[in-house]
Structures are given as C-alpha cells and as structure tokens.
PDB file of C-alpha atoms and ligand atoms in Angstrom:
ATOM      1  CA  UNK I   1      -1.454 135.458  83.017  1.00 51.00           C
ATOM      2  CA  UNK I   2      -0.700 132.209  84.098  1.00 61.00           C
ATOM      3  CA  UNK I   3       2.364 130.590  81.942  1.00 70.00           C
ATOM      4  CA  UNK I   4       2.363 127.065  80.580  1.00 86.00           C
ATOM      5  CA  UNK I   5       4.115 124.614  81.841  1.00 94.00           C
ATOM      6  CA  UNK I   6       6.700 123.298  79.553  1.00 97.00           C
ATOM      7  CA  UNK I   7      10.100 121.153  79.489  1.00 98.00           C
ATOM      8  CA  UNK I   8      13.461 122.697  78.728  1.00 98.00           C
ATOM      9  CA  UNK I   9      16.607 120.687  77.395  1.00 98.00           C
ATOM     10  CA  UNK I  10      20.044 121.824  77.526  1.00 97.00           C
ATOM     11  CA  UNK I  11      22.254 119.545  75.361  1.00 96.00           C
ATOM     12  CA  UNK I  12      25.369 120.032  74.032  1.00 94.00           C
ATOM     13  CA  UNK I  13      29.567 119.291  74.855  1.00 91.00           C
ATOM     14  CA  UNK I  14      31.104 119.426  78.301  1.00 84.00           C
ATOM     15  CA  UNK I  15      32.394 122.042  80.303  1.00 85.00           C
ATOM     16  CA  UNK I  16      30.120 124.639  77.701  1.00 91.00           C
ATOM     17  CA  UNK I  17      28.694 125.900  81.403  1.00 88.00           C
ATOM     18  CA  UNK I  18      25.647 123.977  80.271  1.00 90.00           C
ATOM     19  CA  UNK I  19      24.725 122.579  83.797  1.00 89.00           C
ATOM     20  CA  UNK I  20      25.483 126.683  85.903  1.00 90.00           C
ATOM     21  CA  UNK I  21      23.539 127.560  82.697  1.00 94.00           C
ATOM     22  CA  UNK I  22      20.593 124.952  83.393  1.00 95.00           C
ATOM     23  CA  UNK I  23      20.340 125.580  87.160  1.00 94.00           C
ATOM     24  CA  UNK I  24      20.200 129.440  86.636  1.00 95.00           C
ATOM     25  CA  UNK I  25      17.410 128.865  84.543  1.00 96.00           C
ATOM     26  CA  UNK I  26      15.253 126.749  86.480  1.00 96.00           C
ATOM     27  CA  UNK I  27      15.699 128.938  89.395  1.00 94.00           C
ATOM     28  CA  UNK I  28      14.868 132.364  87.646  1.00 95.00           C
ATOM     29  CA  UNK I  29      11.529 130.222  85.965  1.00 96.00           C
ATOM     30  CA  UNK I  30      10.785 128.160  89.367  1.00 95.00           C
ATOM     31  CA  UNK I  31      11.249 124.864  87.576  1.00 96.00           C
ATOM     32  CA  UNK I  32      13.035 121.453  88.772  1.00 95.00           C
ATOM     33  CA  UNK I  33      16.314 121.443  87.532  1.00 95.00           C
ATOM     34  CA  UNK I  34      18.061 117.579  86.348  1.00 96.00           C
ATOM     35  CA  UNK I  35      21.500 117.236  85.958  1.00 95.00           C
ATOM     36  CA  UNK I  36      21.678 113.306  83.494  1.00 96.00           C
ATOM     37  CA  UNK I  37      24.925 113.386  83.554  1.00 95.00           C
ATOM     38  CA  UNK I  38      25.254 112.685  87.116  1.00 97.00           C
ATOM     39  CA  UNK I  39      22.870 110.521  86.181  1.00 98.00           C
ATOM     40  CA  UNK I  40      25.613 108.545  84.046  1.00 98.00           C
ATOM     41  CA  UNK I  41      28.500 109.863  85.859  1.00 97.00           C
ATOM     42  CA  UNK I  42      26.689 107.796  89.468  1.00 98.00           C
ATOM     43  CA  UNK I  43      26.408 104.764  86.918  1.00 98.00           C
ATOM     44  CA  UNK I  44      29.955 104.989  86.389  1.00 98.00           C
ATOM     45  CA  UNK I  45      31.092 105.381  90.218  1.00 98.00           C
ATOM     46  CA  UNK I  46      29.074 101.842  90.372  1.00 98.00           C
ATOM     47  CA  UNK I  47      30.863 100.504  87.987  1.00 98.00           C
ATOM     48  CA  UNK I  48      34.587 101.308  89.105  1.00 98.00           C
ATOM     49  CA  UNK I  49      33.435 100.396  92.070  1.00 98.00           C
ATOM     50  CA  UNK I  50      32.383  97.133  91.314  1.00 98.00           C
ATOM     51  CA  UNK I  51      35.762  96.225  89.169  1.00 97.00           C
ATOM     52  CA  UNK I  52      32.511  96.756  86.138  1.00 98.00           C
ATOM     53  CA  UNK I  53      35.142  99.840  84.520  1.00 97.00           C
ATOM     54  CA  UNK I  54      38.645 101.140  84.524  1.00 95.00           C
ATOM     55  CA  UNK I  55      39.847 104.773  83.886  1.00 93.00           C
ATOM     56  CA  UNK I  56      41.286 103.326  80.517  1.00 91.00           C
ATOM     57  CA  UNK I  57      37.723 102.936  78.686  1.00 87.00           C
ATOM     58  CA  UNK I  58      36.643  99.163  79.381  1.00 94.00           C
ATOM     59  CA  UNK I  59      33.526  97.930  80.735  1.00 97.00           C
ATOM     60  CA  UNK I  60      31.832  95.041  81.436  1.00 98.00           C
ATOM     61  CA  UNK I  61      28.781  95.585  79.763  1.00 97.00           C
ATOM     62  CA  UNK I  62      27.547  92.229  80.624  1.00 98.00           C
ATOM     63  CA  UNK I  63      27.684  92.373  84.698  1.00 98.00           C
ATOM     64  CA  UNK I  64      26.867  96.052  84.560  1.00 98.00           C
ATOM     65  CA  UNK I  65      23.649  95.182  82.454  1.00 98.00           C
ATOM     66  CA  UNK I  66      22.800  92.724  84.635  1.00 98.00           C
ATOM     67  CA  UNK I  67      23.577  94.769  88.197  1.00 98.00           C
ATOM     68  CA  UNK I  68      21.067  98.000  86.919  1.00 98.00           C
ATOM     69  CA  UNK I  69      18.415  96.583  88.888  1.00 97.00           C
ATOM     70  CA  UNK I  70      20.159  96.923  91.627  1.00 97.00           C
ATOM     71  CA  UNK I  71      21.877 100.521  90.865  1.00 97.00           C
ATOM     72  CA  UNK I  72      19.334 103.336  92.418  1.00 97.00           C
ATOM     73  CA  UNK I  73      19.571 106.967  91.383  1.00 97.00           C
ATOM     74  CA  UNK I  74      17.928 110.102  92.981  1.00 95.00           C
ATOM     75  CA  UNK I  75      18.685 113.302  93.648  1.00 95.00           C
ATOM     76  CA  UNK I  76      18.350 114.907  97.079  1.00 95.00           C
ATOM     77  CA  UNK I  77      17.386 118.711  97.854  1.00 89.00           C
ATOM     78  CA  UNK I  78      19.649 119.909 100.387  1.00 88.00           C
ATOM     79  CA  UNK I  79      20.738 123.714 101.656  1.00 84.00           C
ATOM     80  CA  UNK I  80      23.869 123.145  99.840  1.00 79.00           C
ATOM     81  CA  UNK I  81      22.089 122.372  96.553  1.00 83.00           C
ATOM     82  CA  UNK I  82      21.056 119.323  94.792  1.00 89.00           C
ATOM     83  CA  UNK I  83      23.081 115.831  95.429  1.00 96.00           C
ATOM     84  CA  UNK I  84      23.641 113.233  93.732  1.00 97.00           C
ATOM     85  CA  UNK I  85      22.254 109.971  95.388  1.00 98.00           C
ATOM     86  CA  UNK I  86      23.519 106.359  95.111  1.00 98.00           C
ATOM     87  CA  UNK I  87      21.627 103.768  96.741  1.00 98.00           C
ATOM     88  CA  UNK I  88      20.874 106.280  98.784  1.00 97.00           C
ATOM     89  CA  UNK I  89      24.508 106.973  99.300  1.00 98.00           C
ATOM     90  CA  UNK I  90      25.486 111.165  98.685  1.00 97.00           C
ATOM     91  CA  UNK I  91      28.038 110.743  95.576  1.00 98.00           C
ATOM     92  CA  UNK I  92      27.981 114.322  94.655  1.00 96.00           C
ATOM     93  CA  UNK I  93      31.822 115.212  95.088  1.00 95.00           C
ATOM     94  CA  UNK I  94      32.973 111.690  94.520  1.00 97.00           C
ATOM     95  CA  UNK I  95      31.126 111.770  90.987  1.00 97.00           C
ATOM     96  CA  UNK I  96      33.145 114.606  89.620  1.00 92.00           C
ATOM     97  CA  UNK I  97      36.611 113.294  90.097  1.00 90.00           C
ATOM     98  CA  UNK I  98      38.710 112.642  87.286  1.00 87.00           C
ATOM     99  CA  UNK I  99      38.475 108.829  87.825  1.00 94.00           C
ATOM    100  CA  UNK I 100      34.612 109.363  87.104  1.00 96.00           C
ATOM    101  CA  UNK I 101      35.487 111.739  84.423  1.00 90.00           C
ATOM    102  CA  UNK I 102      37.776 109.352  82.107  1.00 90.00           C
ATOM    103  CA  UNK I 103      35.220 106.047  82.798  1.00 95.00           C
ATOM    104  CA  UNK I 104      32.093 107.766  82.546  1.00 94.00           C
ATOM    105  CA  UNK I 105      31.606 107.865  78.397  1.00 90.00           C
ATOM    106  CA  UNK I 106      32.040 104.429  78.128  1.00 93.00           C
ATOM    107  CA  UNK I 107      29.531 103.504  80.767  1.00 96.00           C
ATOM    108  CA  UNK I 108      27.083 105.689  78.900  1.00 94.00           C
ATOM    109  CA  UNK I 109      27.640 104.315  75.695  1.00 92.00           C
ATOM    110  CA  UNK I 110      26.256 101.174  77.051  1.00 96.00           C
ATOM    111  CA  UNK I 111      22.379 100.714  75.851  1.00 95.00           C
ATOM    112  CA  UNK I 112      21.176  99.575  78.402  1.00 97.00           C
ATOM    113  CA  UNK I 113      22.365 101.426  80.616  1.00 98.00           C
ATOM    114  CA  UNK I 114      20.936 104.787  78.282  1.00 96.00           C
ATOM    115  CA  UNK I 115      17.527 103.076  78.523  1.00 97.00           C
ATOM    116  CA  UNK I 116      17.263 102.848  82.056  1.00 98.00           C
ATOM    117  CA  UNK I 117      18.475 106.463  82.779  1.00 98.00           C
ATOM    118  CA  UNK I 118      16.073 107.448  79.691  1.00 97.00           C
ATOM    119  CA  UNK I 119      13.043 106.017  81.812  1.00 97.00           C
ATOM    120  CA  UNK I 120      14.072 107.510  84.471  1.00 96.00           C
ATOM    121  CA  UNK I 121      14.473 110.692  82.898  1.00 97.00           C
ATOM    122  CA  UNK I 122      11.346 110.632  81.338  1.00 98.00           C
ATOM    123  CA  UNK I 123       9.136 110.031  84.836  1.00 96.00           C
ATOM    124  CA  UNK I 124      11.172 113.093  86.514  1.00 95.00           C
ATOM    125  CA  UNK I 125       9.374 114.961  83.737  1.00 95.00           C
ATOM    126  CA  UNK I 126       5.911 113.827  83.464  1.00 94.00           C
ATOM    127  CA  UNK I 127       4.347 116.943  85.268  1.00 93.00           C
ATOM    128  CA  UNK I 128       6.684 119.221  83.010  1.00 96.00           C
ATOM    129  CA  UNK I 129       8.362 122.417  84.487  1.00 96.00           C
ATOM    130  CA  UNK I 130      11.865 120.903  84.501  1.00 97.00           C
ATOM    131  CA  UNK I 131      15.000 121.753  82.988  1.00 97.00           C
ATOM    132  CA  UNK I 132      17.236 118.833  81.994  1.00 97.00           C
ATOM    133  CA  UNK I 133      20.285 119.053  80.784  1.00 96.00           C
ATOM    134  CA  UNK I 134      22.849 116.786  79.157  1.00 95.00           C
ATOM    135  CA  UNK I 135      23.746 114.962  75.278  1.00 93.00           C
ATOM    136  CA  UNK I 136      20.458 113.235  74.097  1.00 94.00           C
ATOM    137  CA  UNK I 137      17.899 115.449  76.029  1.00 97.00           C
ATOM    138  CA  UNK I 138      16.175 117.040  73.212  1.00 97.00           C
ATOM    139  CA  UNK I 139      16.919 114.378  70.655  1.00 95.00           C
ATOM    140  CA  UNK I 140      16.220 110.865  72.647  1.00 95.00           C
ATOM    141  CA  UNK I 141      14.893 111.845  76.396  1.00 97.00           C
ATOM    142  CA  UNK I 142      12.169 114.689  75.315  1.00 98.00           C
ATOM    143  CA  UNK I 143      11.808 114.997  71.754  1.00 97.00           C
ATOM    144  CA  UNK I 144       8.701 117.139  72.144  1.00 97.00           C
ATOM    145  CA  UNK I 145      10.023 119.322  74.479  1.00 98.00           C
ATOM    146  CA  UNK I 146       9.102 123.107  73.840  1.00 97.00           C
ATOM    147  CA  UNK I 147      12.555 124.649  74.324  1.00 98.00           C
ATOM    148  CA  UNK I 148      15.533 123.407  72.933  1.00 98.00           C
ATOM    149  CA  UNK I 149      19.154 124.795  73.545  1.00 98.00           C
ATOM    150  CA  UNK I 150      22.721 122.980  71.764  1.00 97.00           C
ATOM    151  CA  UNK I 151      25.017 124.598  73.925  1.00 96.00           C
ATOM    152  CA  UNK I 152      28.754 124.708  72.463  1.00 93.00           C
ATOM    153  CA  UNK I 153      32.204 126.249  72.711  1.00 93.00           C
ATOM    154  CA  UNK I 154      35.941 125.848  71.801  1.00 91.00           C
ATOM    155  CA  UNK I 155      37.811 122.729  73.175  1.00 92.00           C
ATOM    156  CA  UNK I 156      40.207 125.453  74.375  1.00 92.00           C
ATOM    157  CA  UNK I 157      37.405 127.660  76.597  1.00 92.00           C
ATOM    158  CA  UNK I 158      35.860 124.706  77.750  1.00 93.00           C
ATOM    159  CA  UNK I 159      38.944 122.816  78.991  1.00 93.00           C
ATOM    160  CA  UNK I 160      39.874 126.048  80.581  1.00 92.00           C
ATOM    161  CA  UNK I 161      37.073 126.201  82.068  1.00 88.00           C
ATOM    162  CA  UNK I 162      37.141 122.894  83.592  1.00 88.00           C
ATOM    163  CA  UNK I 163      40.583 123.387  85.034  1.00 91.00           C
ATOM    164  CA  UNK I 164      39.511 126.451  86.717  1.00 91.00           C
ATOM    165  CA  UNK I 165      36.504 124.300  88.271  1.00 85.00           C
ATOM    166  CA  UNK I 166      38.872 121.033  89.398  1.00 86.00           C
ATOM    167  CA  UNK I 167      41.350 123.628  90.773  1.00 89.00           C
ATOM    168  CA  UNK I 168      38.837 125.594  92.566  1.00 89.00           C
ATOM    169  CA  UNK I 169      37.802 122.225  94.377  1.00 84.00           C
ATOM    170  CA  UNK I 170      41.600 121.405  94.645  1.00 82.00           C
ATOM    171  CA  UNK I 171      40.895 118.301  92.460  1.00 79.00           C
ATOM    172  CA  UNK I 172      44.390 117.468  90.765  1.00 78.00           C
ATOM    173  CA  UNK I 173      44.307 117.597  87.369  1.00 83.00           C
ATOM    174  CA  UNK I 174      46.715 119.619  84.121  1.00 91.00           C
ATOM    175  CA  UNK I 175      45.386 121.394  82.020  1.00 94.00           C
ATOM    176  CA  UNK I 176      46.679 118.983  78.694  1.00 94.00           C
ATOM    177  CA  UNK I 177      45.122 116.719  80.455  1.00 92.00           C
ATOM    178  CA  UNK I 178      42.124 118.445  81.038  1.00 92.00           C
ATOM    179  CA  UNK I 179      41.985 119.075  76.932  1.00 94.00           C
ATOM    180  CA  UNK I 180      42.852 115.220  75.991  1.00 93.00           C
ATOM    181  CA  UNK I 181      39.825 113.881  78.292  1.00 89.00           C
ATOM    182  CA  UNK I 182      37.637 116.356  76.796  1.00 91.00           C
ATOM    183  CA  UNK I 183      38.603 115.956  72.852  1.00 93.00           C
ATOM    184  CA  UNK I 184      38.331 111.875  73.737  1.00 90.00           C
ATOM    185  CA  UNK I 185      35.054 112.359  75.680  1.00 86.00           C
ATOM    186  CA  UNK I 186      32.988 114.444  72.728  1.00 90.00           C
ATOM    187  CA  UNK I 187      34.419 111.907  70.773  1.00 91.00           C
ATOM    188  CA  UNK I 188      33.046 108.816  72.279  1.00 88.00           C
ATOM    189  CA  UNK I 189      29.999 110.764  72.680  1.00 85.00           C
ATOM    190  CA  UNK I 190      29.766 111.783  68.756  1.00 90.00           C
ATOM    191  CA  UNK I 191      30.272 108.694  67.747  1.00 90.00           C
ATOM    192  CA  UNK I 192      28.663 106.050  70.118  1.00 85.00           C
ATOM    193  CA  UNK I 193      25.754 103.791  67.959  1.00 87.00           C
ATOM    194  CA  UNK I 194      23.258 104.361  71.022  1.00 86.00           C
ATOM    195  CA  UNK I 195      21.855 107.971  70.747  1.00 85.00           C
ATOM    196  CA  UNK I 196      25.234 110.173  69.957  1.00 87.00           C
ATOM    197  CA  UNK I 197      25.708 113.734  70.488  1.00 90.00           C
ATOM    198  CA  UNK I 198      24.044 115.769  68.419  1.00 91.00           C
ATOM    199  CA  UNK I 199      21.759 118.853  68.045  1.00 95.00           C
ATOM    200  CA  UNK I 200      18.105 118.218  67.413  1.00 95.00           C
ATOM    201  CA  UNK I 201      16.530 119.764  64.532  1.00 96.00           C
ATOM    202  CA  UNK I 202      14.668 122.195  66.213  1.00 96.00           C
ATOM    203  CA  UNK I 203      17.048 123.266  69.148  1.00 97.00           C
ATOM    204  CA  UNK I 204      18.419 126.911  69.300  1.00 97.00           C
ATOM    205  CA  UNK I 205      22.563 126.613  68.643  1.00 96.00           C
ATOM    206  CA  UNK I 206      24.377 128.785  71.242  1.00 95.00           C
ATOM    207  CA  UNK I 207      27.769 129.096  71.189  1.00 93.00           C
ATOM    208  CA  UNK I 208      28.902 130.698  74.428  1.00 92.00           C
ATOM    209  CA  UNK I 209      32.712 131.075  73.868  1.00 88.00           C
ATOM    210  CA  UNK I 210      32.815 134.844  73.473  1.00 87.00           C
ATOM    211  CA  UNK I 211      29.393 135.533  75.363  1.00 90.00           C
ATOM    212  CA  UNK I 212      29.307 137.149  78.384  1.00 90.00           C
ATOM    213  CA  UNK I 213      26.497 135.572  81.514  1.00 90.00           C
ATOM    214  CA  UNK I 214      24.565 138.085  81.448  1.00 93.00           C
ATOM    215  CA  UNK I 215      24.209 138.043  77.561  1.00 94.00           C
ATOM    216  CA  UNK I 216      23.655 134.355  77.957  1.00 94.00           C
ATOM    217  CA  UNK I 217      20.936 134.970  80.427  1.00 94.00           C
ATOM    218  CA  UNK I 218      19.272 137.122  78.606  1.00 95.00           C
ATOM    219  CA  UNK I 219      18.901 135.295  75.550  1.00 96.00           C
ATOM    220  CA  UNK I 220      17.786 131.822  77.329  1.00 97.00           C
ATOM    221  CA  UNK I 221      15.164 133.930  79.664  1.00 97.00           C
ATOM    222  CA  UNK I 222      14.032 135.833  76.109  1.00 97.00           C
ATOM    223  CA  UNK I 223      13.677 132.056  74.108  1.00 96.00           C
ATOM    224  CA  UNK I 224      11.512 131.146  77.222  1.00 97.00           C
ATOM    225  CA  UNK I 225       9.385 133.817  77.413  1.00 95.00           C
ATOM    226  CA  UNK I 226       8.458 133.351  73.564  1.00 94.00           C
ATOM    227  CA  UNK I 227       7.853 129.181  74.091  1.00 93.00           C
ATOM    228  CA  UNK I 228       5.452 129.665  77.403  1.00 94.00           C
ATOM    229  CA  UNK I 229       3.578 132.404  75.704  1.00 88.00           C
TER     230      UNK I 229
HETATM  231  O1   DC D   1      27.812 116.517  81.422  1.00 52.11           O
HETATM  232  P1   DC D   1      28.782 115.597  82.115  1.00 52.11           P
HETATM  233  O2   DC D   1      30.224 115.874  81.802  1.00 52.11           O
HETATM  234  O3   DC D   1      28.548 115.488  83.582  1.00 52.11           O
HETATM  235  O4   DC D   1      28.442 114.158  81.486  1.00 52.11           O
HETATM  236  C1   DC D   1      29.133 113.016  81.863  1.00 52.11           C
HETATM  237  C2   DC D   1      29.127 111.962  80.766  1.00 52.11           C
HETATM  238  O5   DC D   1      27.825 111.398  80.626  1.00 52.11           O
HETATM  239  C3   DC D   1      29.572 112.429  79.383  1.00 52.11           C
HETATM  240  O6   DC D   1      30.621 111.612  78.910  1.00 52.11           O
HETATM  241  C4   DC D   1      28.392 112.233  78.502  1.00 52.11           C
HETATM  242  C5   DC D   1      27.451 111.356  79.272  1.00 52.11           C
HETATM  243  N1   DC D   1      26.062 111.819  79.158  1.00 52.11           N
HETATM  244  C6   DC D   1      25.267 111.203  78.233  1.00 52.11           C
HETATM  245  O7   DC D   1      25.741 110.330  77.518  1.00 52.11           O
HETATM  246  N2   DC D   1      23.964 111.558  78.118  1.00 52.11           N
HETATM  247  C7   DC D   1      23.446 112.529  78.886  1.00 52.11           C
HETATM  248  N3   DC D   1      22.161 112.856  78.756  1.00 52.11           N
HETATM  249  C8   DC D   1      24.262 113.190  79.840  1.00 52.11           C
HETATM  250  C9   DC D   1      25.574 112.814  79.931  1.00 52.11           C
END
C-alpha cells in the first residue's frame, strides 16, 4: 500500500541530536530533509559579516531588515551531504563556528527575519514528504503537520555532546563554555516575543538523555508508521 505523504517536525533545544535524528529519518522514509537552523545560523554569518551583529548579542535589526532582500538561502545536494548555501556561496562549515553559534539567537529573534525564513520554510514543504527540524516547526512553520516530535535533554548531555562535535571538527571551544552558550541560547530562545521555544500541543515529548539510537530510532520510525497509516 502506497503511504501518504505527510510533513514531519523535529523541534526542540540544541545539541538534543535533533538534526542526526532528523536526517536519519528522512533517509530511512525517503523524504527531503531541512535543517532551519542553518537557515538562521546563514542569516547570522550575513550579519557578522556585514558589521549587522557581534558575538556579544547586538544587532542591527534595522539594516538587517532592510538587507533580507538581498540575503538568498538554499541548500545544495552534494556527495558529501546537504550544504548550506549563501548567495550561492557554500557556508556549511563556516555556519557552525562558535562566532555563528553566540550571534545566531539574536538574529533569529528578529521578526522579520522569522517571517522570511517562515515563507521560505513553508514553500520547501508544499509537496509534503519533508522532515524539518528546528524551534517553531510544529508550532509556527507547520502547525498542521501530521508528526510532531519536542526533542529534549539535560544541559549537561547536550553540551557534552556539542563539545565532542566542535572537537571532532577541531573547532576550539571548552566545555564551560560550551554549557554557558547553550543555557544563554535556550534562553533567548524561550523567551523571545516572536514565536519562542516551545512544544506544540500535539507533539510527542522525547527526552533522549538516557536513550540509546537505536531505541530512538525505533520509536520515531514506530510514531511514523502509525501517522502515514
Ligand atoms: O539548531 P541550531 O543550533 O542550528 O539553531 C541555531 C539557532 O537558530 C538557535 O539559536 C535557534 C534558532 N532557530 C530558530 O529560532 N528557529 C528555528 N526554526 C531553528 C533555529
């Protein structure tokens, strides 16, 4: 029997392993898979670029507002996986840095800047069969969407986690400062007037920080199954 189409949203805090979750998923399911916080995370490269934001949370939300015209996002398919594209430029390394990191909440707190990656968002997943993930997916971006997961985990696991990862890529980073970037990011996320992080009503809590992958898989691939019936 032929499944239905539908659209998956994986919200929740960073470094839960929401995006390796998210990609995993759309490959075992043979959907398009939409990382929005590159989304934000290119908007913020822009901006530091531009003088628009600092690493110490200002921006300028005037001249940013005004230069979103002129900032173009995409993402590209390539054999090492999907990139992040800046006016056409390949960001996908560059966007991860710490720099990126500590300017990127503030950037995203700006409305204007949510509504025009919330468009954007919204065309990628007209014809359905996408996974997104990210903070307002199920709440602001797809509302409707069929499958809901608010992914969470201790501030602990997930800025262990996100060590591991910047060390891995022999980005330079501590640990405590690791865990301070990540407490100040869910907060400015939390608490921002312009869709805040939050679970949706109808999304499926998992908290992953005593879950095995394979546990995790199951579950997600088991949730999926029952929505596409
Ligand atoms: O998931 P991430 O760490 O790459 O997200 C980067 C930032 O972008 C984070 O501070 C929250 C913000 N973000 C957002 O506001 N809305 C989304 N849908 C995705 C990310």
């Amino acid at each position: 029997m032929e499944h239905k189409k539908i659209i998956i949203a994986i919200d929740g805090y960073s470094s839960t392993g929401k995006s390796t979750m998210a990609k995993k998923l759309a490959r075992q399911v043979g959907y398009r898979y939409i990382d929005s916080g590159a989304m934000y995370r290119a908007v913020a490269l822009y901006a530091l670029r531009h003088g628009m934001a600092d690493t110490v949370g200002s921006v300028d939300e005037a001249r940013l507002t005004a230069a979103l015209p002129g900032i173009a996002i995409d993402f590209k398919v390539t054999p090492d996986g999907q990139r992040t594209m800046l006016n056409g430029e390949d960001v996908e390394n560059e966007i991860r840095s710490m720099t990126v990191s500590q300017a990127v909440s503030p950037v995203a707190a700006v409305a204007a800047v949510r509504h025009a990656m919330t468009d954007l968002q919204q065309q990628m997943g007209r014809e359905k069969g996408i996974v997104m993930d990210g903070r307002d997916i199920g709440t602001t971006v797809f509302p409707d969407a069929e499958m809901k997961v608010f992914v969470t985990a201790s501030a602990e696991t997930r800025a262990r986690r996100r060590f591991d990862e910047l060390k891995a890529k022999n980005m330079n980073a501590g640990y405590d400062e690791v865990l301070a970037n990540l407490r100040e990011r869910d907060h400015i996320d939390e608490t921002r007037a312009e869709s805040p992080l939050r679970k949706a009503a109808d999304a499926f809590m998992l908290d992953n920080s005593d879950m095995t992958l394979d546990e995790q898989d199951a579950l997600l691939l088991r949730i999926f199954n029952e929505r596409t019936r």
